[in-house]
PDB file of C-alpha atoms in Angstrom:
ATOM      1  CA  UNK A 155      29.441  -0.157 -70.067  1.00  0.00           C
ATOM      2  CA  UNK A 156      29.837  -3.215 -72.250  1.00  0.00           C
ATOM      3  CA  UNK A 157      28.821  -2.576 -75.839  1.00  0.00           C
ATOM      4  CA  UNK A 158      27.262  -5.282 -78.017  1.00  0.00           C
ATOM      5  CA  UNK A 159      29.167  -7.064 -80.764  1.00  0.00           C
ATOM      6  CA  UNK A 160      28.457  -5.355 -84.082  1.00  0.00           C
ATOM      7  CA  UNK A 161      28.504  -7.334 -87.303  1.00  0.00           C
ATOM      8  CA  UNK A 162      29.003  -4.642 -89.965  1.00  0.00           C
ATOM      9  CA  UNK A 163      28.235  -7.054 -92.814  1.00  0.00           C
ATOM     10  CA  UNK A 164      24.976  -7.993 -91.147  1.00  0.00           C
ATOM     11  CA  UNK A 165      24.208  -4.310 -90.638  1.00  0.00           C
ATOM     12  CA  UNK A 166      24.841  -3.583 -94.334  1.00  0.00           C
ATOM     13  CA  UNK A 167      22.484  -6.433 -95.296  1.00  0.00           C
ATOM     14  CA  UNK A 168      19.800  -5.046 -92.971  1.00  0.00           C
ATOM     15  CA  UNK A 169      20.234  -1.608 -94.532  1.00  0.00           C
ATOM     16  CA  UNK A 170      19.829  -3.031 -98.046  1.00  0.00           C
ATOM     17  CA  UNK A 171      16.766  -5.011 -96.975  1.00  0.00           C
ATOM     18  CA  UNK A 172      15.247  -1.920 -95.397  1.00  0.00           C
ATOM     19  CA  UNK A 173      15.771   0.095 -98.603  1.00  0.00           C
ATOM     20  CA  UNK A 174      14.281  -2.707-100.717  1.00  0.00           C
ATOM     21  CA  UNK A 175      11.230  -2.745 -98.458  1.00  0.00           C
ATOM     22  CA  UNK A 176      10.890   1.031 -98.744  1.00  0.00           C
ATOM     23  CA  UNK A 177      10.943   0.745-102.550  1.00  0.00           C
ATOM     24  CA  UNK A 178       8.253  -1.918-102.318  1.00  0.00           C
ATOM     25  CA  UNK A 179       6.234   0.432-100.139  1.00  0.00           C
ATOM     26  CA  UNK A 180       6.570   3.152-102.828  1.00  0.00           C
ATOM     27  CA  UNK A 181       5.033   0.710-105.330  1.00  0.00           C
ATOM     28  CA  UNK A 182       2.142  -0.047-102.971  1.00  0.00           C
ATOM     29  CA  UNK A 183       1.654   3.675-102.339  1.00  0.00           C
ATOM     30  CA  UNK A 184       1.580   4.374-106.108  1.00  0.00           C
ATOM     31  CA  UNK A 185      -1.025   1.628-106.600  1.00  0.00           C
ATOM     32  CA  UNK A 186      -3.089   3.156-103.803  1.00  0.00           C
ATOM     33  CA  UNK A 187      -2.807   6.791-104.945  1.00  0.00           C
ATOM     34  CA  UNK A 188      -3.715   5.889-108.532  1.00  0.00           C
ATOM     35  CA  UNK A 189      -7.099   4.553-107.452  1.00  0.00           C
ATOM     36  CA  UNK A 190      -7.784   7.039-104.665  1.00  0.00           C
ATOM     37  CA  UNK A 191      -9.765  10.262-105.196  1.00  0.00           C
ATOM     38  CA  UNK A 192      -7.624  13.421-105.151  1.00  0.00           C
ATOM     39  CA  UNK A 193      -9.327  14.901-102.111  1.00  0.00           C
ATOM     40  CA  UNK A 194      -8.702  11.746-100.081  1.00  0.00           C
ATOM     41  CA  UNK A 195      -4.981  11.268-100.849  1.00  0.00           C
ATOM     42  CA  UNK A 196      -4.190  14.973-100.664  1.00  0.00           C
ATOM     43  CA  UNK A 197      -5.862  15.329 -97.257  1.00  0.00           C
ATOM     44  CA  UNK A 198      -3.730  12.452 -95.950  1.00  0.00           C
ATOM     45  CA  UNK A 199      -0.613  14.006 -97.520  1.00  0.00           C
ATOM     46  CA  UNK A 200      -1.474  17.360 -95.932  1.00  0.00           C
ATOM     47  CA  UNK A 201      -1.629  15.749 -92.483  1.00  0.00           C
ATOM     48  CA  UNK A 202       1.952  14.511 -92.876  1.00  0.00           C
ATOM     49  CA  UNK A 203       3.419  17.627 -94.462  1.00  0.00           C
ATOM     50  CA  UNK A 204       1.693  20.178 -92.255  1.00  0.00           C
ATOM     51  CA  UNK A 205       2.750  18.381 -89.076  1.00  0.00           C
ATOM     52  CA  UNK A 206       5.430  20.618 -87.597  1.00  0.00           C
TER      53      UNK A 206
ATOM     54  CA  UNK B 230      -5.760  10.132-108.800  1.00  0.00           C
ATOM     55  CA  UNK B 231      -7.554  12.180-111.365  1.00  0.00           C
ATOM     56  CA  UNK B 232      -4.978  14.045-113.462  1.00  0.00           C
ATOM     57  CA  UNK B 233      -4.999  15.424-116.981  1.00  0.00           C
ATOM     58  CA  UNK B 234      -1.926  15.509-119.173  1.00  0.00           C
ATOM     59  CA  UNK B 235      -1.510  17.571-122.336  1.00  0.00           C
ATOM     60  CA  UNK B 236       1.623  18.511-124.246  1.00  0.00           C
ATOM     61  CA  UNK B 237       2.976  21.189-121.919  1.00  0.00           C
ATOM     62  CA  UNK B 238       0.382  21.064-119.141  1.00  0.00           C
ATOM     63  CA  UNK B 239      -0.587  18.833-116.260  1.00  0.00           C
ATOM     64  CA  UNK B 240      -3.830  19.643-114.444  1.00  0.00           C
ATOM     65  CA  UNK B 241      -5.214  18.209-111.243  1.00  0.00           C
ATOM     66  CA  UNK B 242      -6.921  19.154-108.009  1.00  0.00           C
ATOM     67  CA  UNK B 243      -5.657  18.633-104.498  1.00  0.00           C
ATOM     68  CA  UNK B 244      -5.951  19.863-100.952  1.00  0.00           C
ATOM     69  CA  UNK B 245      -3.164  22.427-100.643  1.00  0.00           C
ATOM     70  CA  UNK B 246      -0.525  21.696 -97.975  1.00  0.00           C
ATOM     71  CA  UNK B 247       2.036  24.041 -96.420  1.00  0.00           C
ATOM     72  CA  UNK B 248       4.725  23.221 -99.000  1.00  0.00           C
ATOM     73  CA  UNK B 249       2.303  23.842-101.865  1.00  0.00           C
ATOM     74  CA  UNK B 250       1.342  27.158-100.250  1.00  0.00           C
ATOM     75  CA  UNK B 251       5.006  28.177 -99.918  1.00  0.00           C
ATOM     76  CA  UNK B 252       5.650  27.355-103.581  1.00  0.00           C
ATOM     77  CA  UNK B 253       2.536  29.215-104.740  1.00  0.00           C
ATOM     78  CA  UNK B 254       3.238  32.327-102.654  1.00  0.00           C
ATOM     79  CA  UNK B 255       6.860  32.525-103.775  1.00  0.00           C
ATOM     80  CA  UNK B 256       6.220  31.884-107.445  1.00  0.00           C
ATOM     81  CA  UNK B 257       3.418  34.430-107.519  1.00  0.00           C
ATOM     82  CA  UNK B 258       6.113  37.067-106.787  1.00  0.00           C
ATOM     83  CA  UNK B 259       8.188  35.670-109.670  1.00  0.00           C
ATOM     84  CA  UNK B 260       5.141  35.816-111.923  1.00  0.00           C
ATOM     85  CA  UNK B 261       4.392  39.406-110.922  1.00  0.00           C
ATOM     86  CA  UNK B 262       7.971  40.339-111.866  1.00  0.00           C
ATOM     87  CA  UNK B 263       7.701  38.303-115.094  1.00  0.00           C
ATOM     88  CA  UNK B 264      10.661  36.114-114.151  1.00  0.00           C
ATOM     89  CA  UNK B 265      10.775  32.648-115.692  1.00  0.00           C
ATOM     90  CA  UNK B 266      11.426  29.739-113.367  1.00  0.00           C
ATOM     91  CA  UNK B 267      11.184  25.977-113.086  1.00  0.00           C
ATOM     92  CA  UNK B 268      10.759  23.977-109.894  1.00  0.00           C
ATOM     93  CA  UNK B 269      13.041  20.976-109.694  1.00  0.00           C
ATOM     94  CA  UNK B 270      13.942  18.045-107.473  1.00  0.00           C
ATOM     95  CA  UNK B 271      12.116  16.652-104.417  1.00  0.00           C
ATOM     96  CA  UNK B 272       9.129  18.963-104.310  1.00  0.00           C
ATOM     97  CA  UNK B 273       8.105  17.745-107.781  1.00  0.00           C
ATOM     98  CA  UNK B 274       7.413  14.309-106.262  1.00  0.00           C
ATOM     99  CA  UNK B 275       5.645  15.892-103.270  1.00  0.00           C
ATOM    100  CA  UNK B 276       3.537  18.092-105.540  1.00  0.00           C
ATOM    101  CA  UNK B 277       2.173  14.946-107.155  1.00  0.00           C
ATOM    102  CA  UNK B 278       1.378  13.230-103.902  1.00  0.00           C
ATOM    103  CA  UNK B 279       4.488  11.683-102.393  1.00  0.00           C
ATOM    104  CA  UNK B 280       3.933  11.778 -98.656  1.00  0.00           C
ATOM    105  CA  UNK B 281       7.155  13.018 -97.201  1.00  0.00           C
ATOM    106  CA  UNK B 282       8.301  16.234 -95.623  1.00  0.00           C
ATOM    107  CA  UNK B 283      10.980  18.507 -97.033  1.00  0.00           C
ATOM    108  CA  UNK B 284      13.047  21.379 -95.718  1.00  0.00           C
ATOM    109  CA  UNK B 285      13.134  23.168 -99.043  1.00  0.00           C
ATOM    110  CA  UNK B 286      11.802  23.621-102.545  1.00  0.00           C
ATOM    111  CA  UNK B 287      14.460  23.977-105.261  1.00  0.00           C
ATOM    112  CA  UNK B 288      13.987  26.304-108.152  1.00  0.00           C
ATOM    113  CA  UNK B 289      15.959  27.694-111.092  1.00  0.00           C
ATOM    114  CA  UNK B 290      15.103  31.184-112.172  1.00  0.00           C
ATOM    115  CA  UNK B 291      16.289  32.751-115.391  1.00  0.00           C
ATOM    116  CA  UNK B 292      19.336  34.994-115.134  1.00  0.00           C
ATOM    117  CA  UNK B 293      18.162  38.530-114.411  1.00  0.00           C
ATOM    118  CA  UNK B 294      19.981  41.796-113.865  1.00  0.00           C
ATOM    119  CA  UNK B 295      20.237  43.496-110.483  1.00  0.00           C
ATOM    120  CA  UNK B 296      17.412  46.041-110.959  1.00  0.00           C
ATOM    121  CA  UNK B 297      15.022  43.188-111.746  1.00  0.00           C
ATOM    122  CA  UNK B 298      16.304  41.188-108.784  1.00  0.00           C
ATOM    123  CA  UNK B 299      15.677  44.217-106.577  1.00  0.00           C
ATOM    124  CA  UNK B 300      12.130  44.363-107.915  1.00  0.00           C
ATOM    125  CA  UNK B 301      11.675  40.722-106.909  1.00  0.00           C
ATOM    126  CA  UNK B 302      13.227  41.355-103.494  1.00  0.00           C
ATOM    127  CA  UNK B 303      10.776  44.189-102.848  1.00  0.00           C
ATOM    128  CA  UNK B 304       7.866  42.058-104.031  1.00  0.00           C
ATOM    129  CA  UNK B 305       8.901  39.287-101.622  1.00  0.00           C
ATOM    130  CA  UNK B 306       9.734  41.558 -98.698  1.00  0.00           C
ATOM    131  CA  UNK B 307       6.288  41.795 -97.038  1.00  0.00           C
ATOM    132  CA  UNK B 308       6.055  38.029 -96.532  1.00  0.00           C
ATOM    133  CA  UNK B 309       9.493  36.483 -97.041  1.00  0.00           C
ATOM    134  CA  UNK B 310      12.989  36.914 -95.663  1.00  0.00           C
ATOM    135  CA  UNK B 311      16.283  35.912 -97.237  1.00  0.00           C
ATOM    136  CA  UNK B 312      18.055  33.512 -94.899  1.00  0.00           C
ATOM    137  CA  UNK B 313      21.546  34.160 -96.278  1.00  0.00           C
ATOM    138  CA  UNK B 314      21.636  37.944 -96.057  1.00  0.00           C
ATOM    139  CA  UNK B 315      19.414  40.944 -95.499  1.00  0.00           C
ATOM    140  CA  UNK B 316      21.252  42.893 -98.207  1.00  0.00           C
ATOM    141  CA  UNK B 317      19.817  42.414-101.710  1.00  0.00           C
ATOM    142  CA  UNK B 318      23.040  43.596-103.373  1.00  0.00           C
ATOM    143  CA  UNK B 319      25.016  40.940-101.499  1.00  0.00           C
ATOM    144  CA  UNK B 320      22.401  38.291-102.296  1.00  0.00           C
ATOM    145  CA  UNK B 321      22.751  39.103-105.971  1.00  0.00           C
ATOM    146  CA  UNK B 322      26.503  39.628-106.327  1.00  0.00           C
ATOM    147  CA  UNK B 323      27.979  37.314-103.685  1.00  0.00           C
ATOM    148  CA  UNK B 324      25.505  34.475-104.025  1.00  0.00           C
ATOM    149  CA  UNK B 325      23.400  34.242-107.167  1.00  0.00           C
ATOM    150  CA  UNK B 326      26.000  35.642-109.548  1.00  0.00           C
ATOM    151  CA  UNK B 327      28.591  33.282-108.046  1.00  0.00           C
ATOM    152  CA  UNK B 328      26.337  30.315-108.755  1.00  0.00           C
ATOM    153  CA  UNK B 329      25.497  29.962-105.083  1.00  0.00           C
ATOM    154  CA  UNK B 330      21.889  29.432-104.039  1.00  0.00           C
ATOM    155  CA  UNK B 331      19.981  31.815-101.800  1.00  0.00           C
ATOM    156  CA  UNK B 332      17.117  30.773 -99.585  1.00  0.00           C
ATOM    157  CA  UNK B 333      13.909  32.574 -98.761  1.00  0.00           C
ATOM    158  CA  UNK B 334      11.566  31.516 -95.980  1.00  0.00           C
ATOM    159  CA  UNK B 335       8.329  32.960 -94.710  1.00  0.00           C
ATOM    160  CA  UNK B 336       9.069  35.700 -92.176  1.00  0.00           C
ATOM    161  CA  UNK B 337       9.737  34.287 -88.720  1.00  0.00           C
ATOM    162  CA  UNK B 338      10.330  30.754 -90.022  1.00  0.00           C
ATOM    163  CA  UNK B 339      13.545  29.041 -91.093  1.00  0.00           C
ATOM    164  CA  UNK B 340      12.086  25.951 -92.699  1.00  0.00           C
ATOM    165  CA  UNK B 341      10.655  25.160 -95.092  1.00  0.00           C
ATOM    166  CA  UNK B 342      12.340  27.544 -97.506  1.00  0.00           C
ATOM    167  CA  UNK B 343      12.781  28.220-101.212  1.00  0.00           C
ATOM    168  CA  UNK B 344      16.255  27.518-102.582  1.00  0.00           C
ATOM    169  CA  UNK B 345      16.859  29.725-105.594  1.00  0.00           C
ATOM    170  CA  UNK B 346      19.630  29.371-108.160  1.00  0.00           C
ATOM    171  CA  UNK B 347      20.550  30.778-111.526  1.00  0.00           C
ATOM    172  CA  UNK B 348      21.012  28.111-114.198  1.00  0.00           C
ATOM    173  CA  UNK B 349      24.606  27.020-114.619  1.00  0.00           C
ATOM    174  CA  UNK B 350      24.782  23.781-116.569  1.00  0.00           C
ATOM    175  CA  UNK B 351      23.326  22.988-119.975  1.00  0.00           C
ATOM    176  CA  UNK B 352      20.723  20.801-118.260  1.00  0.00           C
ATOM    177  CA  UNK B 353      19.562  23.750-116.157  1.00  0.00           C
ATOM    178  CA  UNK B 354      19.083  25.928-119.247  1.00  0.00           C
ATOM    179  CA  UNK B 355      17.293  23.052-120.977  1.00  0.00           C
ATOM    180  CA  UNK B 356      14.851  22.811-118.058  1.00  0.00           C
ATOM    181  CA  UNK B 357      14.084  26.518-118.262  1.00  0.00           C
ATOM    182  CA  UNK B 358      13.582  26.264-122.015  1.00  0.00           C
ATOM    183  CA  UNK B 359      11.100  23.378-121.645  1.00  0.00           C
ATOM    184  CA  UNK B 360       8.787  24.394-118.803  1.00  0.00           C
ATOM    185  CA  UNK B 361       5.816  22.254-117.851  1.00  0.00           C
ATOM    186  CA  UNK B 362       2.843  24.129-116.473  1.00  0.00           C
ATOM    187  CA  UNK B 363       1.123  22.396-113.567  1.00  0.00           C
ATOM    188  CA  UNK B 364      -2.393  23.658-112.991  1.00  0.00           C
ATOM    189  CA  UNK B 365      -3.245  22.813-109.405  1.00  0.00           C
ATOM    190  CA  UNK B 366      -6.829  23.737-108.621  1.00  0.00           C
ATOM    191  CA  UNK B 367      -6.826  27.202-110.219  1.00  0.00           C
ATOM    192  CA  UNK B 368      -3.205  28.040-109.454  1.00  0.00           C
ATOM    193  CA  UNK B 369      -0.189  27.460-111.664  1.00  0.00           C
ATOM    194  CA  UNK B 370       3.301  26.212-110.866  1.00  0.00           C
ATOM    195  CA  UNK B 371       6.009  25.588-113.449  1.00  0.00           C
ATOM    196  CA  UNK B 372       8.204  22.507-113.204  1.00  0.00           C
ATOM    197  CA  UNK B 373      11.092  21.006-115.096  1.00  0.00           C
ATOM    198  CA  UNK B 374      10.068  18.105-117.387  1.00  0.00           C
ATOM    199  CA  UNK B 375       9.554  14.805-115.559  1.00  0.00           C
ATOM    200  CA  UNK B 376      11.582  13.084-118.273  1.00  0.00           C
ATOM    201  CA  UNK B 377      14.639  14.928-116.956  1.00  0.00           C
ATOM    202  CA  UNK B 378      13.729  15.052-113.274  1.00  0.00           C
ATOM    203  CA  UNK B 379      13.383  11.274-112.963  1.00  0.00           C
ATOM    204  CA  UNK B 380      16.787  10.319-114.442  1.00  0.00           C
ATOM    205  CA  UNK B 381      18.462  13.235-112.673  1.00  0.00           C
ATOM    206  CA  UNK B 382      17.201  11.969-109.306  1.00  0.00           C
ATOM    207  CA  UNK B 383      19.065   8.738-110.061  1.00  0.00           C
ATOM    208  CA  UNK B 384      22.210  10.753-110.697  1.00  0.00           C
ATOM    209  CA  UNK B 385      21.868  12.405-107.278  1.00  0.00           C
ATOM    210  CA  UNK B 386      21.554   8.890-105.960  1.00  0.00           C
ATOM    211  CA  UNK B 387      20.649   9.120-102.286  1.00  0.00           C
ATOM    212  CA  UNK B 388      17.979   6.697-101.077  1.00  0.00           C
ATOM    213  CA  UNK B 389      15.497   9.580-100.876  1.00  0.00           C
ATOM    214  CA  UNK B 390      16.270  10.612-104.471  1.00  0.00           C
ATOM    215  CA  UNK B 391      15.904   7.060-105.769  1.00  0.00           C
ATOM    216  CA  UNK B 392      12.576   6.744-103.956  1.00  0.00           C
ATOM    217  CA  UNK B 393      11.360  10.018-105.517  1.00  0.00           C
ATOM    218  CA  UNK B 394      12.452   8.821-108.983  1.00  0.00           C
ATOM    219  CA  UNK B 395      10.698   5.495-108.536  1.00  0.00           C
ATOM    220  CA  UNK B 396       7.551   7.214-107.259  1.00  0.00           C
ATOM    221  CA  UNK B 397       7.287   9.600-110.216  1.00  0.00           C
ATOM    222  CA  UNK B 398       8.199   6.953-112.764  1.00  0.00           C
ATOM    223  CA  UNK B 399       5.718   4.362-111.511  1.00  0.00           C
ATOM    224  CA  UNK B 400       2.984   6.975-111.132  1.00  0.00           C
ATOM    225  CA  UNK B 401       3.349   8.492-114.611  1.00  0.00           C
ATOM    226  CA  UNK B 402       5.033   5.743-116.630  1.00  0.00           C
ATOM    227  CA  UNK B 403       2.267   5.562-119.247  1.00  0.00           C
ATOM    228  CA  UNK B 404       2.231   9.359-119.716  1.00  0.00           C
ATOM    229  CA  UNK B 405       5.964   9.972-120.047  1.00  0.00           C
ATOM    230  CA  UNK B 406       7.909  10.421-123.264  1.00  0.00           C
ATOM    231  CA  UNK B 407       9.914   7.200-122.999  1.00  0.00           C
ATOM    232  CA  UNK B 408      12.200   8.139-125.886  1.00  0.00           C
ATOM    233  CA  UNK B 409      13.198  11.363-124.111  1.00  0.00           C
ATOM    234  CA  UNK B 410      13.793   9.493-120.851  1.00  0.00           C
ATOM    235  CA  UNK B 411      15.988   6.978-122.706  1.00  0.00           C
ATOM    236  CA  UNK B 412      18.007   9.821-124.183  1.00  0.00           C
ATOM    237  CA  UNK B 413      18.641  11.338-120.760  1.00  0.00           C
ATOM    238  CA  UNK B 414      19.441   7.943-119.269  1.00  0.00           C
ATOM    239  CA  UNK B 415      22.084   7.434-121.963  1.00  0.00           C
ATOM    240  CA  UNK B 416      23.488  10.976-121.683  1.00  0.00           C
ATOM    241  CA  UNK B 417      23.682  10.758-117.893  1.00  0.00           C
ATOM    242  CA  UNK B 418      25.128   7.233-118.077  1.00  0.00           C
ATOM    243  CA  UNK B 419      22.712   5.808-115.531  1.00  0.00           C
ATOM    244  CA  UNK B 420      21.398   2.828-117.495  1.00  0.00           C
ATOM    245  CA  UNK B 421      22.317   0.366-114.777  1.00  0.00           C
ATOM    246  CA  UNK B 422      20.636   2.377-112.012  1.00  0.00           C
ATOM    247  CA  UNK B 423      17.575   2.891-114.197  1.00  0.00           C
ATOM    248  CA  UNK B 424      17.224  -0.858-114.782  1.00  0.00           C
ATOM    249  CA  UNK B 425      17.908  -1.656-111.135  1.00  0.00           C
ATOM    250  CA  UNK B 426      15.506   0.794-109.531  1.00  0.00           C
ATOM    251  CA  UNK B 427      12.844   1.706-112.083  1.00  0.00           C
ATOM    252  CA  UNK B 428      12.274  -1.322-114.276  1.00  0.00           C
TER     253      UNK B 428
END
């Protein structure tokens, strides 16, 4: 099987970009949770955490 | 988010999830045995709403002697099992007293679990000496101060830790003791990371 060419520098850049986007998501999530009633955010959190 | 801060207390209401339930059930045994503890690390971010799963909840408990540990073991026994060993003497002497964590899960489950350690470093003792009571609905959990937890997450430094630090900092920035955070940032020599990820 022929494997694709892998550009490790490109991969590192993609990893950094992905992390930056995740940090930006954290900021959006904080903005959302600050203005969302406790019952609403905690029910959504429960759905994620209780999923086994 | 409706949340009330006072000097040593944080109070809020939430729908309890499985990790919250694990923390509450375990710490109620510690409370019954009058053992001081502080919850640290990732669960602190989850407690306050970060939506991510976790395999464990980390906790420091004060150093106790073996008879008291046995009392705790017996209190936990109906609902929890120690993952490392079924022998309380071994758990105490080979693990805890050697500064090695032990883990307790609900019976029949492996994860999530409680990772329990005695304090070892000055920072650990400081956490235990400055507990913050979190009143969640009508239940109480005790955590290490956010002003230490946030910088310490940057020391740990994985992407997950940095995300937790950023989450807690951005969520509570206006309520935190910024002077205390600055002191920890200087002591832990993480000024650059702090500026890069939290500013």
